[in-house]
Amino acid sequence: MENYNKAQLQDSTPLHTGRGKGEGPKGKDLLVAAIENGTVIDHIPTNKVFTIASLLELDKCSDQVTIGNNFVSDKMGKKGIIKIANRFFNDSEISRIAVVCPNIRFCLIKDYDVVEKKIAVLPDELKGVIHCANPVCITNNEPMKTVFYVTDKNAGVVKCRYCGKEQNIDKVKFIDKI
């Protein structure tokens, strides 16, 4: 995970700041209301927003959740954003989300301020995260954790440690929700 120091966080986009008053940088209004405490997941490709919301089981969340899509982005053209009040993600959870959508940003908010940013990076190894697509793989027939090596991060290819089956990240099935 890539961490940023406080000085680097000062130039946040309008979707992350606002001190809860609807004011963003340079006096511009926020497109999405600020949250007091929680996590903002930003720079999500528009075709992955609802996949991530489903993996996080946000429909079962009792705290405030905001899902926005097709926001204008200088870097991406269009992007999605998810804000979850009072929820913070650990590095393991962020790595699991990186399987679906690497390079998205997790902004931790406390008292309306961004206190930390992390970028979801696809790890070199995935343990107990996804199922093997090979029906005769030992992991599908014995009670044991799957282990996959990421063989090509750019193409999103993983390889099962036990049977050698390669799979594209876009077609994997998760063992559990995040």
mmCIF file with all atom_site columns, C-alpha atoms in Angstrom:
data_model
loop_
_atom_site.group_PDB
_atom_site.id
_atom_site.type_symbol
_atom_site.label_atom_id
_atom_site.label_alt_id
_atom_site.label_comp_id
_atom_site.label_asym_id
_atom_site.label_entity_id
_atom_site.label_seq_id
_atom_site.pdbx_PDB_ins_code
_atom_site.Cartn_x
_atom_site.Cartn_y
_atom_site.Cartn_z
_atom_site.occupancy
_atom_site.B_iso_or_equiv
_atom_site.pdbx_formal_charge
_atom_site.auth_seq_id
_atom_site.auth_comp_id
_atom_site.auth_asym_id
_atom_site.auth_atom_id
_atom_site.pdbx_PDB_model_num
ATOM 1   C CA . MET A 1 1   ? 0.000   0.000   0.000   1.00 0.00 ? 1   MET A CA 1
ATOM 2   C CA . GLU A 1 2   ? 1.233   3.437   -0.793  1.00 0.00 ? 2   GLU A CA 1
ATOM 3   C CA . ASN A 1 3   ? 0.921   5.943   2.042   1.00 0.00 ? 3   ASN A CA 1
ATOM 4   C CA . TYR A 1 4   ? 0.949   9.714   1.815   1.00 0.00 ? 4   TYR A CA 1
ATOM 5   C CA . ASN A 1 5   ? 2.117   12.174  4.421   1.00 0.00 ? 5   ASN A CA 1
ATOM 6   C CA . LYS A 1 6   ? -0.026  15.071  5.707   1.00 0.00 ? 6   LYS A CA 1
ATOM 7   C CA . ALA A 1 7   ? 1.625   17.616  3.373   1.00 0.00 ? 7   ALA A CA 1
ATOM 8   C CA . GLN A 1 8   ? 0.735   15.528  0.313   1.00 0.00 ? 8   GLN A CA 1
ATOM 9   C CA . LEU A 1 9   ? -2.899  15.365  1.390   1.00 0.00 ? 9   LEU A CA 1
ATOM 10  C CA . GLN A 1 10  ? -3.434  19.113  1.341   1.00 0.00 ? 10  GLN A CA 1
ATOM 11  C CA . ASP A 1 11  ? -4.216  19.111  -2.400  1.00 0.00 ? 11  ASP A CA 1
ATOM 12  C CA . SER A 1 12  ? -7.192  16.729  -2.270  1.00 0.00 ? 12  SER A CA 1
ATOM 13  C CA . THR A 1 13  ? -9.931  16.749  -4.871  1.00 0.00 ? 13  THR A CA 1
ATOM 14  C CA . PRO A 1 14  ? -13.279 18.372  -4.038  1.00 0.00 ? 14  PRO A CA 1
ATOM 15  C CA . LEU A 1 15  ? -14.839 14.963  -3.447  1.00 0.00 ? 15  LEU A CA 1
ATOM 16  C CA . HIS A 1 16  ? -12.665 14.378  -0.364  1.00 0.00 ? 16  HIS A CA 1
ATOM 17  C CA . THR A 1 17  ? -12.672 17.680  1.471   1.00 0.00 ? 17  THR A CA 1
ATOM 18  C CA . GLY A 1 18  ? -15.171 20.199  2.673   1.00 0.00 ? 18  GLY A CA 1
ATOM 19  C CA . ARG A 1 19  ? -15.160 20.157  6.475   1.00 0.00 ? 19  ARG A CA 1
ATOM 20  C CA . GLY A 1 20  ? -18.798 19.068  6.301   1.00 0.00 ? 20  GLY A CA 1
ATOM 21  C CA . LYS A 1 21  ? -20.054 22.480  5.138   1.00 0.00 ? 21  LYS A CA 1
ATOM 22  C CA . GLY A 1 22  ? -20.433 21.743  1.421   1.00 0.00 ? 22  GLY A CA 1
ATOM 23  C CA . GLU A 1 23  ? -17.420 23.847  0.526   1.00 0.00 ? 23  GLU A CA 1
ATOM 24  C CA . GLY A 1 24  ? -14.583 22.405  -1.495  1.00 0.00 ? 24  GLY A CA 1
ATOM 25  C CA . PRO A 1 25  ? -11.261 23.918  -2.545  1.00 0.00 ? 25  PRO A CA 1
ATOM 26  C CA . LYS A 1 26  ? -11.356 27.392  -4.099  1.00 0.00 ? 26  LYS A CA 1
ATOM 27  C CA . GLY A 1 27  ? -14.901 27.944  -2.817  1.00 0.00 ? 27  GLY A CA 1
ATOM 28  C CA . LYS A 1 28  ? -16.458 25.330  -5.111  1.00 0.00 ? 28  LYS A CA 1
ATOM 29  C CA . ASP A 1 29  ? -19.392 23.314  -3.813  1.00 0.00 ? 29  ASP A CA 1
ATOM 30  C CA . LEU A 1 30  ? -18.867 19.610  -3.278  1.00 0.00 ? 30  LEU A CA 1
ATOM 31  C CA . LEU A 1 31  ? -20.532 17.173  -5.649  1.00 0.00 ? 31  LEU A CA 1
ATOM 32  C CA . VAL A 1 32  ? -20.978 14.689  -2.793  1.00 0.00 ? 32  VAL A CA 1
ATOM 33  C CA . ALA A 1 33  ? -21.452 15.607  0.868   1.00 0.00 ? 33  ALA A CA 1
ATOM 34  C CA . ALA A 1 34  ? -18.437 15.170  3.129   1.00 0.00 ? 34  ALA A CA 1
ATOM 35  C CA . ILE A 1 35  ? -18.401 12.469  5.804   1.00 0.00 ? 35  ILE A CA 1
ATOM 36  C CA . GLU A 1 36  ? -17.138 13.046  9.329   1.00 0.00 ? 36  GLU A CA 1
ATOM 37  C CA . ASN A 1 37  ? -15.439 9.663   9.773   1.00 0.00 ? 37  ASN A CA 1
ATOM 38  C CA . GLY A 1 38  ? -15.041 6.717   7.440   1.00 0.00 ? 38  GLY A CA 1
ATOM 39  C CA . THR A 1 39  ? -13.562 5.818   4.093   1.00 0.00 ? 39  THR A CA 1
ATOM 40  C CA . VAL A 1 40  ? -13.833 7.309   0.634   1.00 0.00 ? 40  VAL A CA 1
ATOM 41  C CA . ILE A 1 41  ? -13.003 4.914   -2.184  1.00 0.00 ? 41  ILE A CA 1
ATOM 42  C CA . ASP A 1 42  ? -12.060 7.044   -5.173  1.00 0.00 ? 42  ASP A CA 1
ATOM 43  C CA . HIS A 1 43  ? -10.823 6.711   -8.748  1.00 0.00 ? 43  HIS A CA 1
ATOM 44  C CA . ILE A 1 44  ? -12.997 3.653   -9.378  1.00 0.00 ? 44  ILE A CA 1
ATOM 45  C CA . PRO A 1 45  ? -13.511 2.813   -13.062 1.00 0.00 ? 45  PRO A CA 1
ATOM 46  C CA . THR A 1 46  ? -17.197 3.396   -13.816 1.00 0.00 ? 46  THR A CA 1
ATOM 47  C CA . ASN A 1 47  ? -17.759 -0.234  -14.838 1.00 0.00 ? 47  ASN A CA 1
ATOM 48  C CA . LYS A 1 48  ? -16.483 -1.484  -11.428 1.00 0.00 ? 48  LYS A CA 1
ATOM 49  C CA . VAL A 1 49  ? -18.408 0.741   -8.981  1.00 0.00 ? 49  VAL A CA 1
ATOM 50  C CA . PHE A 1 50  ? -21.321 -1.603  -8.398  1.00 0.00 ? 50  PHE A CA 1
ATOM 51  C CA . THR A 1 51  ? -19.089 -4.697  -8.375  1.00 0.00 ? 51  THR A CA 1
ATOM 52  C CA . ILE A 1 52  ? -17.147 -3.186  -5.480  1.00 0.00 ? 52  ILE A CA 1
ATOM 53  C CA . ALA A 1 53  ? -20.360 -2.122  -3.725  1.00 0.00 ? 53  ALA A CA 1
ATOM 54  C CA . SER A 1 54  ? -21.610 -5.709  -3.992  1.00 0.00 ? 54  SER A CA 1
ATOM 55  C CA . LEU A 1 55  ? -18.335 -7.227  -2.726  1.00 0.00 ? 55  LEU A CA 1
ATOM 56  C CA . LEU A 1 56  ? -18.420 -4.881  0.256   1.00 0.00 ? 56  LEU A CA 1
ATOM 57  C CA . GLU A 1 57  ? -22.077 -5.821  0.861   1.00 0.00 ? 57  GLU A CA 1
ATOM 58  C CA . LEU A 1 58  ? -22.981 -2.163  1.184   1.00 0.00 ? 58  LEU A CA 1
ATOM 59  C CA . ASP A 1 59  ? -26.678 -2.991  0.886   1.00 0.00 ? 59  ASP A CA 1
ATOM 60  C CA . LYS A 1 60  ? -26.378 -4.428  4.418   1.00 0.00 ? 60  LYS A CA 1
ATOM 61  C CA . CYS A 1 61  ? -24.522 -1.433  5.852   1.00 0.00 ? 61  CYS A CA 1
ATOM 62  C CA . SER A 1 62  ? -26.439 0.463   8.538   1.00 0.00 ? 62  SER A CA 1
ATOM 63  C CA . ASP A 1 63  ? -24.252 3.591   8.305   1.00 0.00 ? 63  ASP A CA 1
ATOM 64  C CA . GLN A 1 64  ? -24.423 6.263   5.619   1.00 0.00 ? 64  GLN A CA 1
ATOM 65  C CA . VAL A 1 65  ? -23.244 5.074   2.188   1.00 0.00 ? 65  VAL A CA 1
ATOM 66  C CA . THR A 1 66  ? -22.924 7.273   -0.870  1.00 0.00 ? 66  THR A CA 1
ATOM 67  C CA . ILE A 1 67  ? -22.288 5.771   -4.299  1.00 0.00 ? 67  ILE A CA 1
ATOM 68  C CA . GLY A 1 68  ? -21.562 8.099   -7.179  1.00 0.00 ? 68  GLY A CA 1
ATOM 69  C CA . ASN A 1 69  ? -20.735 7.246   -10.760 1.00 0.00 ? 69  ASN A CA 1
ATOM 70  C CA . ASN A 1 70  ? -19.684 9.022   -13.928 1.00 0.00 ? 70  ASN A CA 1
ATOM 71  C CA . PHE A 1 71  ? -18.027 11.966  -12.172 1.00 0.00 ? 71  PHE A CA 1
ATOM 72  C CA . VAL A 1 72  ? -15.682 13.949  -14.404 1.00 0.00 ? 72  VAL A CA 1
ATOM 73  C CA . SER A 1 73  ? -12.038 13.060  -13.761 1.00 0.00 ? 73  SER A CA 1
ATOM 74  C CA . ASP A 1 74  ? -8.932  14.676  -15.214 1.00 0.00 ? 74  ASP A CA 1
ATOM 75  C CA . LYS A 1 75  ? -7.028  11.374  -14.931 1.00 0.00 ? 75  LYS A CA 1
ATOM 76  C CA . MET A 1 76  ? -9.718  8.914   -15.994 1.00 0.00 ? 76  MET A CA 1
ATOM 77  C CA . GLY A 1 77  ? -12.239 10.870  -18.020 1.00 0.00 ? 77  GLY A CA 1
ATOM 78  C CA . LYS A 1 78  ? -15.040 9.534   -15.804 1.00 0.00 ? 78  LYS A CA 1
ATOM 79  C CA . LYS A 1 79  ? -14.851 7.813   -12.435 1.00 0.00 ? 79  LYS A CA 1
ATOM 80  C CA . GLY A 1 80  ? -16.879 6.405   -9.592  1.00 0.00 ? 80  GLY A CA 1
ATOM 81  C CA . ILE A 1 81  ? -16.689 7.087   -5.877  1.00 0.00 ? 81  ILE A CA 1
ATOM 82  C CA . ILE A 1 82  ? -18.002 5.315   -2.773  1.00 0.00 ? 82  ILE A CA 1
ATOM 83  C CA . LYS A 1 83  ? -18.205 6.947   0.663   1.00 0.00 ? 83  LYS A CA 1
ATOM 84  C CA . ILE A 1 84  ? -18.829 4.784   3.713   1.00 0.00 ? 84  ILE A CA 1
ATOM 85  C CA . ALA A 1 85  ? -19.331 6.440   7.085   1.00 0.00 ? 85  ALA A CA 1
ATOM 86  C CA . ASN A 1 86  ? -17.656 4.877   10.129  1.00 0.00 ? 86  ASN A CA 1
ATOM 87  C CA . ARG A 1 87  ? -15.949 2.082   8.183   1.00 0.00 ? 87  ARG A CA 1
ATOM 88  C CA . PHE A 1 88  ? -12.212 1.666   7.844   1.00 0.00 ? 88  PHE A CA 1
ATOM 89  C CA . PHE A 1 89  ? -10.415 -0.980  5.803   1.00 0.00 ? 89  PHE A CA 1
ATOM 90  C CA . ASN A 1 90  ? -7.259  -2.846  6.759   1.00 0.00 ? 90  ASN A CA 1
ATOM 91  C CA . ASP A 1 91  ? -4.485  -3.684  4.292   1.00 0.00 ? 91  ASP A CA 1
ATOM 92  C CA . SER A 1 92  ? -5.791  -7.218  3.791   1.00 0.00 ? 92  SER A CA 1
ATOM 93  C CA . GLU A 1 93  ? -9.250  -5.961  2.771   1.00 0.00 ? 93  GLU A CA 1
ATOM 94  C CA . ILE A 1 94  ? -7.716  -3.401  0.437   1.00 0.00 ? 94  ILE A CA 1
ATOM 95  C CA . SER A 1 95  ? -5.598  -6.118  -1.216  1.00 0.00 ? 95  SER A CA 1
ATOM 96  C CA . ARG A 1 96  ? -8.717  -8.220  -1.776  1.00 0.00 ? 96  ARG A CA 1
ATOM 97  C CA . ILE A 1 97  ? -10.474 -5.288  -3.433  1.00 0.00 ? 97  ILE A CA 1
ATOM 98  C CA . ALA A 1 98  ? -7.359  -4.787  -5.604  1.00 0.00 ? 98  ALA A CA 1
ATOM 99  C CA . VAL A 1 99  ? -8.128  -8.170  -7.199  1.00 0.00 ? 99  VAL A CA 1
ATOM 100 C CA . VAL A 1 100 ? -11.211 -6.587  -8.763  1.00 0.00 ? 100 VAL A CA 1
ATOM 101 C CA . CYS A 1 101 ? -9.913  -3.075  -9.182  1.00 0.00 ? 101 CYS A CA 1
ATOM 102 C CA . PRO A 1 102 ? -6.231  -2.266  -8.673  1.00 0.00 ? 102 PRO A CA 1
ATOM 103 C CA . ASN A 1 103 ? -5.022  1.320   -8.311  1.00 0.00 ? 103 ASN A CA 1
ATOM 104 C CA . ILE A 1 104 ? -8.154  2.756   -6.717  1.00 0.00 ? 104 ILE A CA 1
ATOM 105 C CA . ARG A 1 105 ? -7.620  5.076   -3.739  1.00 0.00 ? 105 ARG A CA 1
ATOM 106 C CA . PHE A 1 106 ? -8.804  4.617   -0.185  1.00 0.00 ? 106 PHE A CA 1
ATOM 107 C CA . CYS A 1 107 ? -8.983  7.888   1.745   1.00 0.00 ? 107 CYS A CA 1
ATOM 108 C CA . LEU A 1 108 ? -9.420  7.561   5.498   1.00 0.00 ? 108 LEU A CA 1
ATOM 109 C CA . ILE A 1 109 ? -11.455 10.441  6.916   1.00 0.00 ? 109 ILE A CA 1
ATOM 110 C CA . LYS A 1 110 ? -11.414 11.569  10.548  1.00 0.00 ? 110 LYS A CA 1
ATOM 111 C CA . ASP A 1 111 ? -13.179 14.742  11.694  1.00 0.00 ? 111 ASP A CA 1
ATOM 112 C CA . TYR A 1 112 ? -13.855 15.657  8.040   1.00 0.00 ? 112 TYR A CA 1
ATOM 113 C CA . ASP A 1 113 ? -10.126 15.593  7.172   1.00 0.00 ? 113 ASP A CA 1
ATOM 114 C CA . VAL A 1 114 ? -8.244  13.108  4.998   1.00 0.00 ? 114 VAL A CA 1
ATOM 115 C CA . VAL A 1 115 ? -5.722  11.589  7.404   1.00 0.00 ? 115 VAL A CA 1
ATOM 116 C CA . GLU A 1 116 ? -4.365  8.814   5.205   1.00 0.00 ? 116 GLU A CA 1
ATOM 117 C CA . LYS A 1 117 ? -4.514  7.642   1.603   1.00 0.00 ? 117 LYS A CA 1
ATOM 118 C CA . LYS A 1 118 ? -3.794  4.148   0.388   1.00 0.00 ? 118 LYS A CA 1
ATOM 119 C CA . ILE A 1 119 ? -3.692  2.835   -3.150  1.00 0.00 ? 119 ILE A CA 1
ATOM 120 C CA . ALA A 1 120 ? -5.029  -0.665  -3.750  1.00 0.00 ? 120 ALA A CA 1
ATOM 121 C CA . VAL A 1 121 ? -2.149  -2.671  -5.195  1.00 0.00 ? 121 VAL A CA 1
ATOM 122 C CA . LEU A 1 122 ? -2.597  -6.193  -6.467  1.00 0.00 ? 122 LEU A CA 1
ATOM 123 C CA . PRO A 1 123 ? -0.397  -8.355  -4.211  1.00 0.00 ? 123 PRO A CA 1
ATOM 124 C CA . ASP A 1 124 ? 2.097   -10.885 -5.594  1.00 0.00 ? 124 ASP A CA 1
ATOM 125 C CA . GLU A 1 125 ? 0.258   -13.736 -3.873  1.00 0.00 ? 125 GLU A CA 1
ATOM 126 C CA . LEU A 1 126 ? -3.412  -14.319 -3.038  1.00 0.00 ? 126 LEU A CA 1
ATOM 127 C CA . LYS A 1 127 ? -4.178  -16.696 -0.155  1.00 0.00 ? 127 LYS A CA 1
ATOM 128 C CA . GLY A 1 128 ? -7.724  -17.833 0.481   1.00 0.00 ? 128 GLY A CA 1
ATOM 129 C CA . VAL A 1 129 ? -9.246  -15.091 -1.655  1.00 0.00 ? 129 VAL A CA 1
ATOM 130 C CA . ILE A 1 130 ? -10.423 -16.716 -4.906  1.00 0.00 ? 130 ILE A CA 1
ATOM 131 C CA . HIS A 1 131 ? -11.545 -20.156 -6.066  1.00 0.00 ? 131 HIS A CA 1
ATOM 132 C CA . CYS A 1 132 ? -9.569  -22.214 -8.549  1.00 0.00 ? 132 CYS A CA 1
ATOM 133 C CA . ALA A 1 133 ? -11.433 -22.734 -11.835 1.00 0.00 ? 133 ALA A CA 1
ATOM 134 C CA . ASN A 1 134 ? -10.022 -26.254 -12.185 1.00 0.00 ? 134 ASN A CA 1
ATOM 135 C CA . PRO A 1 135 ? -12.703 -28.635 -10.836 1.00 0.00 ? 135 PRO A CA 1
ATOM 136 C CA . VAL A 1 136 ? -10.119 -31.338 -10.055 1.00 0.00 ? 136 VAL A CA 1
ATOM 137 C CA . CYS A 1 137 ? -7.760  -28.986 -8.194  1.00 0.00 ? 137 CYS A CA 1
ATOM 138 C CA . ILE A 1 138 ? -7.080  -30.222 -4.673  1.00 0.00 ? 138 ILE A CA 1
ATOM 139 C CA . THR A 1 139 ? -8.371  -26.904 -3.271  1.00 0.00 ? 139 THR A CA 1
ATOM 140 C CA . ASN A 1 140 ? -11.838 -27.726 -4.635  1.00 0.00 ? 140 ASN A CA 1
ATOM 141 C CA . ASN A 1 141 ? -11.834 -31.213 -3.131  1.00 0.00 ? 141 ASN A CA 1
ATOM 142 C CA . GLU A 1 142 ? -10.082 -30.834 0.220   1.00 0.00 ? 142 GLU A CA 1
ATOM 143 C CA . PRO A 1 143 ? -10.580 -28.319 3.056   1.00 0.00 ? 143 PRO A CA 1
ATOM 144 C CA . MET A 1 144 ? -7.592  -26.086 2.373   1.00 0.00 ? 144 MET A CA 1
ATOM 145 C CA . LYS A 1 145 ? -6.823  -22.491 1.431   1.00 0.00 ? 145 LYS A CA 1
ATOM 146 C CA . THR A 1 146 ? -6.231  -21.595 -2.162  1.00 0.00 ? 146 THR A CA 1
ATOM 147 C CA . VAL A 1 147 ? -2.965  -19.913 -3.078  1.00 0.00 ? 147 VAL A CA 1
ATOM 148 C CA . PHE A 1 148 ? -2.480  -18.034 -6.322  1.00 0.00 ? 148 PHE A CA 1
ATOM 149 C CA . TYR A 1 149 ? 0.591   -16.287 -7.685  1.00 0.00 ? 149 TYR A CA 1
ATOM 150 C CA . VAL A 1 150 ? 0.019   -13.144 -9.718  1.00 0.00 ? 150 VAL A CA 1
ATOM 151 C CA . THR A 1 151 ? 2.007   -13.911 -12.854 1.00 0.00 ? 151 THR A CA 1
ATOM 152 C CA . ASP A 1 152 ? 1.085   -10.809 -14.875 1.00 0.00 ? 152 ASP A CA 1
ATOM 153 C CA . LYS A 1 153 ? -0.210  -7.745  -13.016 1.00 0.00 ? 153 LYS A CA 1
ATOM 154 C CA . ASN A 1 154 ? -0.820  -5.746  -16.208 1.00 0.00 ? 154 ASN A CA 1
ATOM 155 C CA . ALA A 1 155 ? -2.899  -8.463  -17.887 1.00 0.00 ? 155 ALA A CA 1
ATOM 156 C CA . GLY A 1 156 ? -4.415  -9.618  -14.569 1.00 0.00 ? 156 GLY A CA 1
ATOM 157 C CA . VAL A 1 157 ? -3.307  -13.256 -14.724 1.00 0.00 ? 157 VAL A CA 1
ATOM 158 C CA . VAL A 1 158 ? -3.082  -15.505 -11.653 1.00 0.00 ? 158 VAL A CA 1
ATOM 159 C CA . LYS A 1 159 ? -1.779  -19.067 -11.390 1.00 0.00 ? 159 LYS A CA 1
ATOM 160 C CA . CYS A 1 160 ? -2.857  -21.709 -8.858  1.00 0.00 ? 160 CYS A CA 1
ATOM 161 C CA . ARG A 1 161 ? 0.012   -22.945 -6.701  1.00 0.00 ? 161 ARG A CA 1
ATOM 162 C CA . TYR A 1 162 ? -1.390  -26.479 -6.589  1.00 0.00 ? 162 TYR A CA 1
ATOM 163 C CA . CYS A 1 163 ? -2.589  -27.329 -10.099 1.00 0.00 ? 163 CYS A CA 1
ATOM 164 C CA . GLY A 1 164 ? -0.951  -24.616 -12.201 1.00 0.00 ? 164 GLY A CA 1
ATOM 165 C CA . LYS A 1 165 ? -4.246  -23.443 -13.740 1.00 0.00 ? 165 LYS A CA 1
ATOM 166 C CA . GLU A 1 166 ? -3.997  -19.843 -14.960 1.00 0.00 ? 166 GLU A CA 1
ATOM 167 C CA . GLN A 1 167 ? -7.011  -17.567 -14.717 1.00 0.00 ? 167 GLN A CA 1
ATOM 168 C CA . ASN A 1 168 ? -7.804  -14.033 -15.726 1.00 0.00 ? 168 ASN A CA 1
ATOM 169 C CA . ILE A 1 169 ? -8.569  -11.806 -12.738 1.00 0.00 ? 169 ILE A CA 1
ATOM 170 C CA . ASP A 1 170 ? -11.770 -10.582 -14.435 1.00 0.00 ? 170 ASP A CA 1
ATOM 171 C CA . LYS A 1 171 ? -13.218 -14.111 -14.362 1.00 0.00 ? 171 LYS A CA 1
ATOM 172 C CA . VAL A 1 172 ? -12.339 -15.318 -10.869 1.00 0.00 ? 172 VAL A CA 1
ATOM 173 C CA . LYS A 1 173 ? -14.871 -16.163 -8.179  1.00 0.00 ? 173 LYS A CA 1
ATOM 174 C CA . PHE A 1 174 ? -14.311 -14.912 -4.652  1.00 0.00 ? 174 PHE A CA 1
ATOM 175 C CA . ILE A 1 175 ? -14.381 -17.319 -1.736  1.00 0.00 ? 175 ILE A CA 1
ATOM 176 C CA . ASP A 1 176 ? -16.099 -14.790 0.574   1.00 0.00 ? 176 ASP A CA 1
ATOM 177 C CA . LYS A 1 177 ? -17.329 -11.244 0.466   1.00 0.00 ? 177 LYS A CA 1
ATOM 178 C CA . ILE A 1 178 ? -14.820 -8.635  1.572   1.00 0.00 ? 178 ILE A CA 1
#
